Amino acid sequence: MPITPLANRPHDHSHCVHTALAEADALCARQGLRLTALRRRVLELVWQSHKPLGAYDILGVLSEQDGRRAAPPTVYRALDFLLENSLVHRIASLNAFIGCNHPEHAHQGQFLICRECHVAIELEQAAISDAIVASAKEVGFSVEAQTVEVVGICASCRSA
Ligand SMILES: [Zn+2]
Ligand SMILES: [Zn+2]
Ligand SMILES: [Zn+2]
């Protein structure tokens, strides 16, 4: 019986944010990485919901709420840092970023994206990535990275 991902049911989201930031602190401390105040704040903003957030939305909040005149390249560099260290995933179809539930172990991004509410539910199915690698191998293609983005309607939008 698969566990319903948290993103797809009502829950105390402040707990998600708290856990994500604590995991990022621990991961960076372990790997000797500097989670600067801006990087941490950008991660917190990405985690403000389970809906992917664009770089310009992040910039908007930084200048409106924090009164921080962060230049776009600074925010892009912070996002690059978070991407490189697997703290966030990039959703290409939305040109946006989503926090990762399991930054502590390497995995490929697999997302169910609701076209109504834009929630992105992360799956972690080794069977899917294995199938992609095997199919690619059949045509002599060597897979380096894969992000699967599946579009549809989530359970709460379907019942609404
Ligand atoms: Zn949550
Ligand atoms: Zn992930
Ligand atoms: Zn939805």
Short mmCIF file of C-alpha atoms and ligand atoms in Angstrom, two decimals:
data_model
loop_
_atom_site.label_atom_id
_atom_site.label_comp_id
_atom_site.label_asym_id
_atom_site.label_seq_id
_atom_site.Cartn_x
_atom_site.Cartn_y
_atom_site.Cartn_z
CA MET A 1 0.00 0.00 0.00
CA PRO A 2 1.72 3.22 -1.10
CA ILE A 3 1.75 6.12 1.35
CA THR A 4 -0.26 9.10 0.04
CA PRO A 5 2.22 11.91 -0.46
CA LEU A 6 1.72 14.73 2.01
CA ALA A 7 1.32 17.28 -0.78
CA ASN A 8 -1.95 15.64 -1.75
CA ARG A 9 -3.80 15.78 1.56
CA PRO A 10 -4.56 18.36 4.25
CA HIS A 11 -1.72 18.68 6.74
CA ASP A 12 0.16 21.07 8.99
CA HIS A 13 2.42 22.64 6.39
CA SER A 14 4.50 24.57 8.93
CA HIS A 15 5.83 21.16 9.91
CA CYS A 16 7.01 20.55 6.31
CA VAL A 17 8.81 23.91 6.24
CA HIS A 18 10.40 23.32 9.63
CA THR A 19 11.58 19.82 8.66
CA ALA A 20 12.92 20.96 5.29
CA LEU A 21 14.96 23.78 6.84
CA ALA A 22 16.27 21.53 9.62
CA GLU A 23 17.30 18.90 7.06
CA ALA A 24 19.02 21.55 4.94
CA ASP A 25 20.93 22.83 8.00
CA ALA A 26 22.04 19.29 8.88
CA LEU A 27 22.97 18.38 5.30
CA CYS A 28 25.03 21.52 4.79
CA ALA A 29 26.78 21.12 8.18
CA ARG A 30 27.64 17.51 7.31
CA GLN A 31 29.01 18.40 3.90
CA GLY A 32 30.76 21.59 4.95
CA LEU A 33 28.52 23.77 2.77
CA ARG A 34 27.54 27.31 3.64
CA LEU A 35 23.79 27.75 3.89
CA THR A 36 23.91 31.55 3.88
CA ALA A 37 20.97 33.60 5.15
CA LEU A 38 19.85 34.29 1.57
CA ARG A 39 20.12 30.65 0.46
CA ARG A 40 18.14 29.58 3.52
CA ARG A 41 15.50 32.25 2.94
CA VAL A 42 15.15 31.26 -0.73
CA LEU A 43 14.70 27.62 0.34
CA GLU A 44 12.07 28.71 2.86
CA LEU A 45 10.22 30.61 0.12
CA VAL A 46 10.34 27.64 -2.26
CA TRP A 47 8.82 25.61 0.59
CA GLN A 48 5.98 28.08 1.22
CA SER A 49 3.67 25.57 -0.44
CA HIS A 50 3.75 22.35 -2.44
CA LYS A 51 3.34 24.39 -5.61
CA PRO A 52 6.43 25.15 -7.69
CA LEU A 53 7.62 28.75 -7.39
CA GLY A 54 9.36 30.78 -10.11
CA ALA A 55 12.52 32.82 -9.60
CA TYR A 56 10.61 36.05 -10.19
CA ASP A 57 8.04 35.16 -7.53
CA ILE A 58 10.93 34.63 -5.13
CA LEU A 59 12.45 37.97 -6.07
CA GLY A 60 9.07 39.63 -5.57
CA VAL A 61 8.66 38.31 -2.04
CA LEU A 62 12.23 39.19 -1.13
CA SER A 63 11.74 42.82 -2.07
CA GLU A 64 8.16 43.13 -0.72
CA GLN A 65 8.34 41.22 2.55
CA ASP A 66 12.01 41.38 3.44
CA GLY A 67 12.76 44.79 1.97
CA ARG A 68 15.84 43.08 0.56
CA ARG A 69 16.94 44.45 -2.80
CA ALA A 70 18.26 41.10 -4.00
CA ALA A 71 19.55 41.28 -7.57
CA PRO A 72 18.27 38.54 -9.90
CA PRO A 73 21.74 36.96 -10.35
CA THR A 74 22.06 36.60 -6.56
CA VAL A 75 18.77 34.74 -6.37
CA TYR A 76 19.69 32.57 -9.37
CA ARG A 77 22.98 31.68 -7.70
CA ALA A 78 21.14 30.76 -4.50
CA LEU A 79 18.76 28.56 -6.53
CA ASP A 80 21.74 26.94 -8.30
CA PHE A 81 23.26 26.13 -4.93
CA LEU A 82 19.99 24.55 -3.76
CA LEU A 83 19.68 22.59 -7.03
CA GLU A 84 23.29 21.36 -6.93
CA ASN A 85 22.81 20.10 -3.41
CA SER A 86 19.47 18.43 -4.21
CA LEU A 87 17.50 20.62 -1.82
CA VAL A 88 15.14 21.67 -4.61
CA HIS A 89 14.08 20.28 -8.00
CA ARG A 90 13.47 22.34 -11.12
CA ILE A 91 10.15 21.80 -12.88
CA ALA A 92 11.02 22.66 -16.48
CA SER A 93 7.44 22.76 -17.76
CA LEU A 94 6.60 25.52 -15.26
CA ASN A 95 10.07 27.08 -15.15
CA ALA A 96 9.78 26.87 -11.39
CA PHE A 97 11.28 25.24 -8.32
CA ILE A 98 9.93 22.86 -5.72
CA GLY A 99 11.45 21.72 -2.42
CA CYS A 100 12.69 18.14 -2.27
CA ASN A 101 11.28 15.81 0.37
CA HIS A 102 14.35 13.60 0.52
CA PRO A 103 17.48 15.67 -0.10
CA GLU A 104 19.61 13.24 1.91
CA HIS A 105 19.75 10.56 -0.77
CA ALA A 106 20.31 10.75 -4.52
CA HIS A 107 17.23 10.27 -6.68
CA GLN A 108 15.68 11.39 -9.94
CA GLY A 109 12.79 13.84 -9.87
CA GLN A 110 9.40 12.37 -10.67
CA PHE A 111 6.42 14.69 -10.34
CA LEU A 112 2.68 14.58 -10.75
CA ILE A 113 1.68 18.17 -11.56
CA CYS A 114 -1.93 19.30 -11.21
CA ARG A 115 -2.94 21.58 -14.06
CA GLU A 116 -5.72 23.11 -11.92
CA CYS A 117 -3.99 24.04 -8.65
CA HIS A 118 -0.37 23.47 -9.78
CA VAL A 119 0.50 21.30 -6.80
CA ALA A 120 3.50 19.09 -7.61
CA ILE A 121 3.55 15.71 -5.91
CA GLU A 122 6.96 14.07 -5.82
CA LEU A 123 7.10 10.35 -6.42
CA GLU A 124 10.13 8.24 -5.72
CA GLN A 125 9.72 5.09 -7.75
CA ALA A 126 12.96 3.35 -8.61
CA ALA A 127 10.93 1.20 -11.04
CA ILE A 128 10.20 4.30 -13.16
CA SER A 129 13.81 5.48 -13.37
CA ASP A 130 15.01 1.91 -13.98
CA ALA A 131 12.52 1.55 -16.85
CA ILE A 132 13.75 4.79 -18.42
CA VAL A 133 17.40 3.72 -18.12
CA ALA A 134 16.60 0.28 -19.62
CA SER A 135 14.57 1.74 -22.52
CA ALA A 136 17.32 4.26 -23.24
CA LYS A 137 19.95 1.51 -23.19
CA GLU A 138 18.04 -0.38 -25.87
CA VAL A 139 18.69 2.50 -28.25
CA GLY A 140 22.28 2.94 -27.09
CA PHE A 141 21.51 6.04 -25.07
CA SER A 142 23.28 6.66 -21.79
CA VAL A 143 21.07 8.52 -19.29
CA GLU A 144 22.76 11.20 -17.19
CA ALA A 145 19.76 12.85 -15.61
CA GLN A 146 16.01 12.48 -15.82
CA THR A 147 13.11 14.48 -14.53
CA VAL A 148 9.66 13.08 -15.18
CA GLU A 149 6.83 15.63 -15.22
CA VAL A 150 3.34 14.18 -15.47
CA VAL A 151 0.40 16.55 -15.94
CA GLY A 152 -3.12 15.82 -14.72
CA ILE A 153 -5.67 16.57 -11.99
CA CYS A 154 -4.94 15.98 -8.29
CA ALA A 155 -7.30 14.25 -5.88
CA SER A 156 -8.51 17.44 -4.15
CA CYS A 157 -9.26 19.20 -7.46
CA ARG A 158 -11.08 16.10 -8.70
CA SER A 159 -13.31 15.99 -5.63
CA ALA A 160 -13.93 19.76 -5.70
ZN ZN B 1 3.38 20.56 3.49
ZN ZN B 2 13.32 14.94 -4.53
ZN ZN B 3 -5.06 20.19 -7.94
#
